[in-house]
PDB file of C-alpha atoms and ligand atoms in Angstrom:
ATOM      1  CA  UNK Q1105     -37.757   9.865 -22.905  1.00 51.00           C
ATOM      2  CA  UNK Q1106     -39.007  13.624 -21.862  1.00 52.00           C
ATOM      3  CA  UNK Q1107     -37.053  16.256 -20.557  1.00 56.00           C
ATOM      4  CA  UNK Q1108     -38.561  14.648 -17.080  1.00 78.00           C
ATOM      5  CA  UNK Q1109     -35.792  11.466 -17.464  1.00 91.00           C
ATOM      6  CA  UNK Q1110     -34.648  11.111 -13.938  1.00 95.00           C
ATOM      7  CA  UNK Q1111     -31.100   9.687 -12.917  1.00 96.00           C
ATOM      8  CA  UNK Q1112     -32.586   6.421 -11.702  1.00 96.00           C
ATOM      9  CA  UNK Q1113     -34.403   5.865 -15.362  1.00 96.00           C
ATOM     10  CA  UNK Q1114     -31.446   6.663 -16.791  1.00 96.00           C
ATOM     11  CA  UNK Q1115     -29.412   4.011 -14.791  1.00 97.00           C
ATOM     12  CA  UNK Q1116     -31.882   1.128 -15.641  1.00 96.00           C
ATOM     13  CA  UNK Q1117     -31.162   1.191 -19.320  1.00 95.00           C
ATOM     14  CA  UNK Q1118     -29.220  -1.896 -20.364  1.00 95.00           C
ATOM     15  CA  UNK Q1119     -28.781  -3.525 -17.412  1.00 95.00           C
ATOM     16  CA  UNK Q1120     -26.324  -5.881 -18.835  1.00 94.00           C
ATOM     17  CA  UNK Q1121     -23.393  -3.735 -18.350  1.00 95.00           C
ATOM     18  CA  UNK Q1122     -22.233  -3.032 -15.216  1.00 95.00           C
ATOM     19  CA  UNK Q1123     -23.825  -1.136 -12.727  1.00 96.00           C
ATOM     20  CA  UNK Q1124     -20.412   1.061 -11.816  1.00 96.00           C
ATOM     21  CA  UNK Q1125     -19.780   1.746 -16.021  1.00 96.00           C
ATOM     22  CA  UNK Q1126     -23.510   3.200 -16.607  1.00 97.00           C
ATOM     23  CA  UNK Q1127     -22.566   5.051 -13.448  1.00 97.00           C
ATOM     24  CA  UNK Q1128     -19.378   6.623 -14.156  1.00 97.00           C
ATOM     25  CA  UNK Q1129     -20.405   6.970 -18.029  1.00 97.00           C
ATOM     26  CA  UNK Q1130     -23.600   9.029 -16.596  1.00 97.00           C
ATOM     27  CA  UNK Q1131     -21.279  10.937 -14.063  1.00 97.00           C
ATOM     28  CA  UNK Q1132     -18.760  11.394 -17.160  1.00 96.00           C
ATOM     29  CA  UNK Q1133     -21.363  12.890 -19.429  1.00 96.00           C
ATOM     30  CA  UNK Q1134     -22.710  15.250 -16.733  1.00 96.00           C
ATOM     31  CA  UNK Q1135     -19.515  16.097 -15.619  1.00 95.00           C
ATOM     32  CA  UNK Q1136     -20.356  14.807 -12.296  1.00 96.00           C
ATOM     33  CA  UNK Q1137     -18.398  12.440  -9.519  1.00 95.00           C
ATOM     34  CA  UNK Q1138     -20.194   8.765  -9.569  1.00 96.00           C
ATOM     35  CA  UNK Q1139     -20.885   9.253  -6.171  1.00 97.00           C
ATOM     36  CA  UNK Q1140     -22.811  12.536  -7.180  1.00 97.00           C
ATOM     37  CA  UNK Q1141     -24.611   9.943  -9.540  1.00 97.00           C
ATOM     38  CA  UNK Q1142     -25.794   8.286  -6.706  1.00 97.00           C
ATOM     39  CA  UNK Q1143     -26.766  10.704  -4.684  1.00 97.00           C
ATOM     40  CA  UNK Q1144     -28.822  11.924  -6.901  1.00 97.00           C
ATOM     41  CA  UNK Q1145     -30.698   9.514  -8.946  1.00 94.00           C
ATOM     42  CA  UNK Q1146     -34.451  10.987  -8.298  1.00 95.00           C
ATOM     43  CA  UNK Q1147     -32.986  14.524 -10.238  1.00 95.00           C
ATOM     44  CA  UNK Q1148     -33.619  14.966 -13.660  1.00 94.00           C
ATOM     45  CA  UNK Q1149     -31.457  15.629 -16.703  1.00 93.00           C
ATOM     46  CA  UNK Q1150     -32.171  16.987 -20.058  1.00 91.00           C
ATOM     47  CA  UNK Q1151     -32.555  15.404 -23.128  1.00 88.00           C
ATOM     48  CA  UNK Q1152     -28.953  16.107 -24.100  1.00 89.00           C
ATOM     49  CA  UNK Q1153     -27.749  14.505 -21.540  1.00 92.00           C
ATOM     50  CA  UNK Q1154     -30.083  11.477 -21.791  1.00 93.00           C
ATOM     51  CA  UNK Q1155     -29.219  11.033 -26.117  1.00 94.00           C
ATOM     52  CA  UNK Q1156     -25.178  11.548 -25.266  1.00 96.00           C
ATOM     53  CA  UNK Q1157     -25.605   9.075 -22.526  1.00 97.00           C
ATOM     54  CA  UNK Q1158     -27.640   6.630 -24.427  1.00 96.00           C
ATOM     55  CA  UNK Q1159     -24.458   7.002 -27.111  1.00 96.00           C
ATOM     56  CA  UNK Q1160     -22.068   6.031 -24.862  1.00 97.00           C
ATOM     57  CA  UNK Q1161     -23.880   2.954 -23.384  1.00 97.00           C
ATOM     58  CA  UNK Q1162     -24.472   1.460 -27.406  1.00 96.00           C
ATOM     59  CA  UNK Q1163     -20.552   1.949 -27.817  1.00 96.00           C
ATOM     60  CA  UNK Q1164     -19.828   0.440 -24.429  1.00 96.00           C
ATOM     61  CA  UNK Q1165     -22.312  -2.511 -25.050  1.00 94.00           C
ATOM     62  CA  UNK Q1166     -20.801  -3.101 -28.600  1.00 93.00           C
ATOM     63  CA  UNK Q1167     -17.525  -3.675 -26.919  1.00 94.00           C
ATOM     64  CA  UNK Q1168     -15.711  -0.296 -26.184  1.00 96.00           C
ATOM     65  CA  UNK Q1169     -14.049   0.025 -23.370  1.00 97.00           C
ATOM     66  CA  UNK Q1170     -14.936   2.148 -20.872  1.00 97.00           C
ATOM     67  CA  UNK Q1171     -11.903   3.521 -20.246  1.00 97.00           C
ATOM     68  CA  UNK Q1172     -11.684   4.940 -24.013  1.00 98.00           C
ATOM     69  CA  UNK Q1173     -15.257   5.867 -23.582  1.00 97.00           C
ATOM     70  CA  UNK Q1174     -14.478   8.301 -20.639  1.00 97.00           C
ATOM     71  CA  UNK Q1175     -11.168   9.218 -22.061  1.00 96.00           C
ATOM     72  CA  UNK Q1176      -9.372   8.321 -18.643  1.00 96.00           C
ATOM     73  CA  UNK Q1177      -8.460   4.849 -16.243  1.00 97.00           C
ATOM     74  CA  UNK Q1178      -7.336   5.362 -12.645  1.00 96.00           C
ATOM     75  CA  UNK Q1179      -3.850   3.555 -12.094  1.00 98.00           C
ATOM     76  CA  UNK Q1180      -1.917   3.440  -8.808  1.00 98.00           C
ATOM     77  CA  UNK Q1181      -3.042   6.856  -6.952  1.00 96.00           C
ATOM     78  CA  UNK Q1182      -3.413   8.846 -10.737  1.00 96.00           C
ATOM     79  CA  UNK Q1183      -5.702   9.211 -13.445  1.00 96.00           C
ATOM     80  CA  UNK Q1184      -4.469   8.881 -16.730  1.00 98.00           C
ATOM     81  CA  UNK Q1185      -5.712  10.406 -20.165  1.00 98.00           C
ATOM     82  CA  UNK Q1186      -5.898   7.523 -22.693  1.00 98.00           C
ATOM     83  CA  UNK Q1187      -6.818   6.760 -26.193  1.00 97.00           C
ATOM     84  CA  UNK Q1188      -6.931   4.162 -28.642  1.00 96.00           C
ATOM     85  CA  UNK Q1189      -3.212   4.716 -29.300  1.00 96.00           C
ATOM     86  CA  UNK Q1190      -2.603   3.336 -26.294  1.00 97.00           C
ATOM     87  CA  UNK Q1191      -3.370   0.607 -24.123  1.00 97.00           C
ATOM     88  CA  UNK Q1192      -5.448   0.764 -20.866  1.00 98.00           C
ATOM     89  CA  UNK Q1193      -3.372   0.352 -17.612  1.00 98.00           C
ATOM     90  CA  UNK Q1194      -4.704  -2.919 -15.881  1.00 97.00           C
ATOM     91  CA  UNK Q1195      -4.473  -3.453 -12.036  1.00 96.00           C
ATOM     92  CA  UNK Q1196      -1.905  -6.401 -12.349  1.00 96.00           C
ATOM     93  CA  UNK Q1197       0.422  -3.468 -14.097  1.00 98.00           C
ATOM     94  CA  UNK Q1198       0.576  -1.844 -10.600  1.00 98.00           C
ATOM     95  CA  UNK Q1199       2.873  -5.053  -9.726  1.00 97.00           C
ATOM     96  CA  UNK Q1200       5.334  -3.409 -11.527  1.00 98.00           C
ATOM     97  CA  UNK Q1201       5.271  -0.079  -9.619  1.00 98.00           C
ATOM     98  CA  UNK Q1202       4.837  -1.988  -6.322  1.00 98.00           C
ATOM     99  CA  UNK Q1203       7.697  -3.936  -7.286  1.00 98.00           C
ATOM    100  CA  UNK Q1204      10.361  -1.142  -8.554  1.00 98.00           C
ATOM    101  CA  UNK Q1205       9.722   1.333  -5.630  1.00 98.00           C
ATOM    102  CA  UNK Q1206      10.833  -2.037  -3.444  1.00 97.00           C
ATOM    103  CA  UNK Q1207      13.880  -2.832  -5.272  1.00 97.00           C
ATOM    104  CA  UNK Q1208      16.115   0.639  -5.089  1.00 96.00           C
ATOM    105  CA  UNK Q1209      15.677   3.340  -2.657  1.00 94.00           C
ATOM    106  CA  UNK Q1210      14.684   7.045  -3.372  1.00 94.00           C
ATOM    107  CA  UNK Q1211      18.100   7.735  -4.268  1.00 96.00           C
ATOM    108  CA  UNK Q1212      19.796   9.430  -7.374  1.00 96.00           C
ATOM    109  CA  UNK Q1213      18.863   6.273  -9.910  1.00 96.00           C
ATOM    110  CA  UNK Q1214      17.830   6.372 -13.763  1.00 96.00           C
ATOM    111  CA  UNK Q1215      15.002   4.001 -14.334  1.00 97.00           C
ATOM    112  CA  UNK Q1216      13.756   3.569 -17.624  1.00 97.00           C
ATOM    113  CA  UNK Q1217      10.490   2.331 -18.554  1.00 97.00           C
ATOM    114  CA  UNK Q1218      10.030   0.920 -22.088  1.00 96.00           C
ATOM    115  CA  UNK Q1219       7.171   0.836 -23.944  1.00 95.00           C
ATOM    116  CA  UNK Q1220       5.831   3.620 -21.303  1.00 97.00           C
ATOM    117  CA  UNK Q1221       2.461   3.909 -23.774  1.00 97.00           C
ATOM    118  CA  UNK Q1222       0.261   6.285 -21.509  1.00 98.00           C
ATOM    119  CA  UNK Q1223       2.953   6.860 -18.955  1.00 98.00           C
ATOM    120  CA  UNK Q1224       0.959   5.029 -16.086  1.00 98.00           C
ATOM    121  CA  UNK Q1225       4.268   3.694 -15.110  1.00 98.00           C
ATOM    122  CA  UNK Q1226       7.283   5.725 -15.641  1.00 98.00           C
ATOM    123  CA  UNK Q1227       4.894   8.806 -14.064  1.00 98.00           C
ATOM    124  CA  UNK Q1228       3.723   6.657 -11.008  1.00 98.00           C
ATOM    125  CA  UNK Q1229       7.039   5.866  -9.956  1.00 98.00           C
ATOM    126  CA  UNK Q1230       8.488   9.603 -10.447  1.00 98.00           C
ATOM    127  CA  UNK Q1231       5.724  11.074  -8.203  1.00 97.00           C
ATOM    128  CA  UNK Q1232       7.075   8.202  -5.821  1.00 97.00           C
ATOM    129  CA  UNK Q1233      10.191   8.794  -5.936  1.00 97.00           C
ATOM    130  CA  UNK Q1234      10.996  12.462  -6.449  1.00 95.00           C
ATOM    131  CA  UNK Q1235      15.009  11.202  -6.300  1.00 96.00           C
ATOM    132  CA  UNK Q1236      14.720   9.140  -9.257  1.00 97.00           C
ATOM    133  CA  UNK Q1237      15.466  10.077 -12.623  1.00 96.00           C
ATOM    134  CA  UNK Q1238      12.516   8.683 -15.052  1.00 97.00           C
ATOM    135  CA  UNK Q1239      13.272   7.749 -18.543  1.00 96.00           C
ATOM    136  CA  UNK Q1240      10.188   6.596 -20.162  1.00 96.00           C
ATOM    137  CA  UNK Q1241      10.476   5.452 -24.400  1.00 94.00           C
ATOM    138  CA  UNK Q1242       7.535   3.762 -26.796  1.00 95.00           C
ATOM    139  CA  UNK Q1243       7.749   3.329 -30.276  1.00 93.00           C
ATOM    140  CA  UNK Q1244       4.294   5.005 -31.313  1.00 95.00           C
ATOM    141  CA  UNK Q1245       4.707   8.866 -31.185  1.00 96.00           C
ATOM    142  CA  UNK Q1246       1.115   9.153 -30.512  1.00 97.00           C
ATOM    143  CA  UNK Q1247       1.081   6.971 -27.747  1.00 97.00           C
ATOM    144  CA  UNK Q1248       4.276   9.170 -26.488  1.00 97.00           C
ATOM    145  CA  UNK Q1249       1.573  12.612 -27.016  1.00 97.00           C
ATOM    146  CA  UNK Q1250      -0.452  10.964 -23.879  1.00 98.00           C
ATOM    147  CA  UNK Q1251       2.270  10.118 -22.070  1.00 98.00           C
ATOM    148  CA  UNK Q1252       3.267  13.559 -22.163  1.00 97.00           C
ATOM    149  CA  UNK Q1253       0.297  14.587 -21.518  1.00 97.00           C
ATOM    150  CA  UNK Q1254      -0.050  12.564 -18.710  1.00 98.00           C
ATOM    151  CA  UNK Q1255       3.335  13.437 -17.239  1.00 98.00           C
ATOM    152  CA  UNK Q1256       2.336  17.657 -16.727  1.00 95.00           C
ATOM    153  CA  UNK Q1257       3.238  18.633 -13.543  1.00 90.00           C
ATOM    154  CA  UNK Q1258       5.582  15.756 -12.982  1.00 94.00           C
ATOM    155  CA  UNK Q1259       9.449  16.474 -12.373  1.00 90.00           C
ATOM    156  CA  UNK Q1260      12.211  14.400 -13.168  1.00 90.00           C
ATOM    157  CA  UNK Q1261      10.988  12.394 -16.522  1.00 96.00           C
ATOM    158  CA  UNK Q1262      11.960  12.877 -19.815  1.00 95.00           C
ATOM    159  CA  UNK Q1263      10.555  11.046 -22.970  1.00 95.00           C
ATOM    160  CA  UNK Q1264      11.979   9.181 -26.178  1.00 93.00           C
ATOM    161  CA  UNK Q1265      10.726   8.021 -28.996  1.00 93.00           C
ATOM    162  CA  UNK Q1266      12.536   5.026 -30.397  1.00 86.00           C
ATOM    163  CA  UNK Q1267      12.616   1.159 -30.677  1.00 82.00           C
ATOM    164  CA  UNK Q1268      12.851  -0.168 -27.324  1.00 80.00           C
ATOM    165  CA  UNK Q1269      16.271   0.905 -26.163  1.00 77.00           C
ATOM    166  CA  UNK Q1270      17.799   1.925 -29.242  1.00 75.00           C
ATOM    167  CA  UNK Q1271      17.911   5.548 -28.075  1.00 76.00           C
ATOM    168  CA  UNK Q1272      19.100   4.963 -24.638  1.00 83.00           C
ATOM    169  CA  UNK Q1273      23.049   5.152 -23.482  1.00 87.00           C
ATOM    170  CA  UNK Q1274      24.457   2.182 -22.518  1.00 90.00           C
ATOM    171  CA  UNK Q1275      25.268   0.989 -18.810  1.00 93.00           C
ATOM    172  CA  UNK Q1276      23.355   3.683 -17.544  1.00 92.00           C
ATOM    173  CA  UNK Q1277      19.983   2.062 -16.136  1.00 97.00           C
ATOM    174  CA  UNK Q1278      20.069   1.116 -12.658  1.00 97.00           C
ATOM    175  CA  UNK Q1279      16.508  -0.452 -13.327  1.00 98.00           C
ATOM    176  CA  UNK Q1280      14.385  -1.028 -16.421  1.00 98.00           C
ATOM    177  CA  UNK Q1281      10.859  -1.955 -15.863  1.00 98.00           C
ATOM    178  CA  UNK Q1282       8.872  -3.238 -18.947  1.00 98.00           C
ATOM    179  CA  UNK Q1283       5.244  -4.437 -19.785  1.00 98.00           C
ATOM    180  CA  UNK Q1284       5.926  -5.335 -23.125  1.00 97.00           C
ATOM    181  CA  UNK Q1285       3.224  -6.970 -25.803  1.00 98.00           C
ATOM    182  CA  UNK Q1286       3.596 -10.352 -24.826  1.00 98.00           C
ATOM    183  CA  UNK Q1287       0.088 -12.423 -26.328  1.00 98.00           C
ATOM    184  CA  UNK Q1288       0.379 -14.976 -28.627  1.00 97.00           C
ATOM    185  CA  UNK Q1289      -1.330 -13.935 -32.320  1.00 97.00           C
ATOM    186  CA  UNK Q1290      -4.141 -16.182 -32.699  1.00 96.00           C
ATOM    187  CA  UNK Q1291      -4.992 -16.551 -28.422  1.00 97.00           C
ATOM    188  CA  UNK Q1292      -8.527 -16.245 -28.033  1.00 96.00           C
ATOM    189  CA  UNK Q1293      -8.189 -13.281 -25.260  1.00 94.00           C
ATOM    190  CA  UNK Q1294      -7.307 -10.907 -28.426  1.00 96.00           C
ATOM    191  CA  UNK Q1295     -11.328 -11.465 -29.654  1.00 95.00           C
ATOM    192  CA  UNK Q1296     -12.287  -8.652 -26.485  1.00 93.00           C
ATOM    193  CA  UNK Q1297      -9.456  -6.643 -27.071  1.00 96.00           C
ATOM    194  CA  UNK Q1298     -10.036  -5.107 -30.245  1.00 96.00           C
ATOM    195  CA  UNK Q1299     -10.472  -1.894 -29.639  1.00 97.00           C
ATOM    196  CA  UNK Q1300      -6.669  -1.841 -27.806  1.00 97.00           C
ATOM    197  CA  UNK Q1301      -3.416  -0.955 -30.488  1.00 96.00           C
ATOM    198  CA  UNK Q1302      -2.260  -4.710 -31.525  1.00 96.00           C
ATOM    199  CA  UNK Q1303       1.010  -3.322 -31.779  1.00 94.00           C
ATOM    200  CA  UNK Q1304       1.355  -3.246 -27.518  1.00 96.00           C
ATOM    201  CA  UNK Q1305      -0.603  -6.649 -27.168  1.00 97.00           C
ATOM    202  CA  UNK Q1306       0.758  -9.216 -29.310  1.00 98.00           C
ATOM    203  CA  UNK Q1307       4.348 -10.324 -30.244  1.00 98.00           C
ATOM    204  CA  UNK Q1308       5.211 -13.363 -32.358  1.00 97.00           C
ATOM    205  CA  UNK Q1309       6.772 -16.832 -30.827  1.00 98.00           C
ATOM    206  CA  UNK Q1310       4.464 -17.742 -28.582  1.00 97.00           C
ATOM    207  CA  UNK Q1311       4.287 -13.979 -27.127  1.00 98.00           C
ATOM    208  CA  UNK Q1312       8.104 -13.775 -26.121  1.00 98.00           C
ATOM    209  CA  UNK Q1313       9.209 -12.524 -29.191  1.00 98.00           C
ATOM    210  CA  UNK Q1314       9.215  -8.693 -27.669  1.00 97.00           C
ATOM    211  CA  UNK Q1315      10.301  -9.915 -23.832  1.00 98.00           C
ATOM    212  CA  UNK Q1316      13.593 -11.825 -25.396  1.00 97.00           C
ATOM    213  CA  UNK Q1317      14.754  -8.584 -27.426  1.00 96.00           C
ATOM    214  CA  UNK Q1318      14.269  -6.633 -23.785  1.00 96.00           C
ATOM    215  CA  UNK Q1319      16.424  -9.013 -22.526  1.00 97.00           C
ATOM    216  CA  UNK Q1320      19.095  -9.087 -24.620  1.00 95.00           C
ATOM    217  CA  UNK Q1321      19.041  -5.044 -24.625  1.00 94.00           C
ATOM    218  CA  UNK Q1322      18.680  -4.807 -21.197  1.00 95.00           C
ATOM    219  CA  UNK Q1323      22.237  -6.430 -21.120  1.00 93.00           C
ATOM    220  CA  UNK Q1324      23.681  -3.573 -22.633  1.00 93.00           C
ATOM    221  CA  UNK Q1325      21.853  -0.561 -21.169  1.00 95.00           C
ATOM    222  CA  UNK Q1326      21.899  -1.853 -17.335  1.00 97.00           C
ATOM    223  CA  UNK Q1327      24.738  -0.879 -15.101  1.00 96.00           C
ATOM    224  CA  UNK Q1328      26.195  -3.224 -12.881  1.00 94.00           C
ATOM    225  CA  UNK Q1329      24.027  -4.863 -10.898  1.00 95.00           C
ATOM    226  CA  UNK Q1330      21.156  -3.166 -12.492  1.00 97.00           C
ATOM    227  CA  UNK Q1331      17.583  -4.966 -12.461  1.00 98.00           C
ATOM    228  CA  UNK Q1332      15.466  -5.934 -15.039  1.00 98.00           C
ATOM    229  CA  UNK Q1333      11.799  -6.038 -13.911  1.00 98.00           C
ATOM    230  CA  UNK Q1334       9.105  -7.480 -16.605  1.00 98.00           C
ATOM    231  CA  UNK Q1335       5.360  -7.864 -16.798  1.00 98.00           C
ATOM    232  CA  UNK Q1336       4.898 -11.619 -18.565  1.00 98.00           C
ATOM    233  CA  UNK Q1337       1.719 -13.409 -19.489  1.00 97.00           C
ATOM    234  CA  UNK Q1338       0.150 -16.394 -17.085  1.00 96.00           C
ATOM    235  CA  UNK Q1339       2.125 -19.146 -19.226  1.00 96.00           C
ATOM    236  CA  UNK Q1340       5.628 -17.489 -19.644  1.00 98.00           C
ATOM    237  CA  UNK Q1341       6.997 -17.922 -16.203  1.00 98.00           C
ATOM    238  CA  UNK Q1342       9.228 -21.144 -16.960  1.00 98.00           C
ATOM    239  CA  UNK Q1343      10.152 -19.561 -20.697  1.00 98.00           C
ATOM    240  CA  UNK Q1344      11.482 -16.115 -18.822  1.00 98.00           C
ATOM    241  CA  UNK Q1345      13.653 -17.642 -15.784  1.00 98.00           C
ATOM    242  CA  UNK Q1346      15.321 -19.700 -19.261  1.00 97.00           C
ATOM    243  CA  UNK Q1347      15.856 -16.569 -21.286  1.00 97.00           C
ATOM    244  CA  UNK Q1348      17.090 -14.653 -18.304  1.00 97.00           C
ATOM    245  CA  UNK Q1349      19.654 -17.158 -17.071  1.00 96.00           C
ATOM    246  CA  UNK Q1350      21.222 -17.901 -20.584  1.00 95.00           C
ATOM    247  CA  UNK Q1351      21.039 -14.265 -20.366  1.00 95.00           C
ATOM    248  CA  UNK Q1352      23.557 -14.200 -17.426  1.00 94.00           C
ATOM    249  CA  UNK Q1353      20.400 -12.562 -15.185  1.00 97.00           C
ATOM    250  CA  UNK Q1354      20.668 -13.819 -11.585  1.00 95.00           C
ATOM    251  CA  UNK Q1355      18.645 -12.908  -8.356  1.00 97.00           C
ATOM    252  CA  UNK Q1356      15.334 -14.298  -9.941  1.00 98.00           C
ATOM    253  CA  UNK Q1357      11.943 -12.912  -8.396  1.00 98.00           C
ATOM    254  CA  UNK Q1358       8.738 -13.908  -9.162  1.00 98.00           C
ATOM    255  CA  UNK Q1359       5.388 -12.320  -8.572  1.00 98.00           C
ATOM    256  CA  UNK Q1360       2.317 -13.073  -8.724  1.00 97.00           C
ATOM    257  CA  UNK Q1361      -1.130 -11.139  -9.044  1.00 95.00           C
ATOM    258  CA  UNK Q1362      -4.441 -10.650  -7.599  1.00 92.00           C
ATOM    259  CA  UNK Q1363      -5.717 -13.915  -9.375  1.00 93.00           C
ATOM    260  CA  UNK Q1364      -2.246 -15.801  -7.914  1.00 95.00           C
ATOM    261  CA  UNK Q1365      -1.251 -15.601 -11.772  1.00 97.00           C
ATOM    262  CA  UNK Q1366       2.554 -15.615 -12.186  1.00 98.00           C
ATOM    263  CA  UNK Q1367       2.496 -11.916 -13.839  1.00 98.00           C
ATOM    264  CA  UNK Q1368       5.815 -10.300 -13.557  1.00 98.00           C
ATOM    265  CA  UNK Q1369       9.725 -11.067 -12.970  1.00 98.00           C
ATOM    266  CA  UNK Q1370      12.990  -9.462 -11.671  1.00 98.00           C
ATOM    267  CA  UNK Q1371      16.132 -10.409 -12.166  1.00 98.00           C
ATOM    268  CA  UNK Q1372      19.948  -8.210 -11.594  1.00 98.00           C
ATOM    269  CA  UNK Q1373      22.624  -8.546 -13.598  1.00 94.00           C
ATOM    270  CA  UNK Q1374      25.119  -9.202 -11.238  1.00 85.00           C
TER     271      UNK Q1374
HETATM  272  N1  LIG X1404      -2.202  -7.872 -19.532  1.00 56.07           N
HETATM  273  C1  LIG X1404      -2.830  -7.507 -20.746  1.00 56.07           C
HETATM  274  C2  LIG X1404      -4.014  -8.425 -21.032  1.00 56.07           C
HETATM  275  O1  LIG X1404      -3.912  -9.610 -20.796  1.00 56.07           O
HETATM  276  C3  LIG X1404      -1.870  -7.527 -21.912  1.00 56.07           C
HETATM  277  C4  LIG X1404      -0.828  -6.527 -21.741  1.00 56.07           C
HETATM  278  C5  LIG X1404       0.365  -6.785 -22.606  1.00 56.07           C
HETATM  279  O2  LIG X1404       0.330  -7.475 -23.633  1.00 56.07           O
HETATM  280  N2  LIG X1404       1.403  -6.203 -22.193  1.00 56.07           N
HETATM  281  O3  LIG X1404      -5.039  -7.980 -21.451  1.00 56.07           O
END
């Protein structure tokens, strides 16, 4: 192409992949809004801009998510910085923040999210709730570096590095919400998630392996009549509600998402 490429050219080029992800990798290479992409599509760009576009689409048809591509994914009303230390906040996730802003008030509470990864979480529910106090932990220091990143600006959230829980005080949670890894090894989802860190996907036993060991730390880190609030996979439902009652968890509530999946589950230890 010539430096006479025009937006709309540039647009047509593998058509296979989504419309809105050539869009918003052309708006992220010309450090445009997508709907400046549209607006424009009879302008023309220069040939920089057409061979670090072109880049972007081969990555993104080999596989790459877009979201690593433009460095960012929107979650709940923020846009978080994320990398391939990290997973990519899905829209079922936002369950979990729906969920824990309805189940205490904006009151002096600690919540503590574990396995916080980019932060999407633990930093959407402290810009909610400006009352709370945010504890966020992960395992992976350099998933922890986003988070942090992630979290500038925000007040009331501090950061730990540790396995789950280990670094937290005990009966001092009034709520910990969770979306641990929780595939089975071997499912045949993992074959388009490659480019996410295994480490936050999968978890032996049939992917409960990581949600049991929550449980049974949540026991000791909740206060009294604290909530436990967990992000499952679309087969665990009947496997959780057992853990958490021979876990002495009452007050069991499901939820589903957007696909009427069972994704997620509350329950207090009362
Ligand atoms: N919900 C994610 C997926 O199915 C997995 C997230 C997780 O393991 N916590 O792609």
């Amino acid at each position: 192409m010539t430096a006479e490429t025009k937006i709309h050219e540039l647009l047509a080029l593998e058509p296979d992949t989504p419309l809105i992800e050539r869009q918003l990798i052309l708006a992220h290479v010309l450090n445009k809004t997508r709907s400046w992409v549209i607006a424009h599509d009879l302008d023309s760009v220069r040939d920089a801009t057409y061979s670090a576009y072109k880049e972007r689409l081969t990555r993104c048809k080999q596989g790459e998510p877009v979201a690593y591509i433009l460095g960012y994914k929107d979650f709940w009303r923020h846009r978080f910085a994320v990398n391939a230390a990290t997973l990519i906040p899905r829209p079922e996730t936002e369950i979990l923040v729906e969920a824990a802003l309805a189940i205490l008030p904006n009151e002096p509470n600690t919540i503590l999210d574990l396995g916080t990864g980019s932060g999407a979480i633990a930093i959407s529910l402290a810009n909610e709730r400006p009352a709370w106090y945010v504890v966020a932990s992960d395992f992976s220091a350099d998933a922890l570096a986003v988070a942090k990143r992630n979290a500038k600006g925000t007040k009331k959230i501090t950061f730990f590095q540790g396995d789950w829980g280990k670094a937290i005080k005990p009966n001092s949670v009034q709520l910990i919400v969770c979306n641990p890894p929780y595939i089975e090894p071997g499912d045949e989802h993992l074959a388009e998630l490659t480019f996410e860190p295994s480490s936050a996907l999968i978890s032996p036993c049939k992917g409960l392996h990581d949600l049991h060991k929550v449980i049974k730390e949540a026991h000791d880190l909740l206060s009294d009549g604290g909530t436990l609030l967990l992000e499952h996979g679309y087969n665990q439902q009947d496997a959780l509600l057992e853990l958490l009652q021979n876990n002495n968890f009452n007050h069991i509530q499901t939820y589903i998402d957007l696909n009427q999946t069972p994704r997620a589950i509350s329950a207090k230890l009362i």
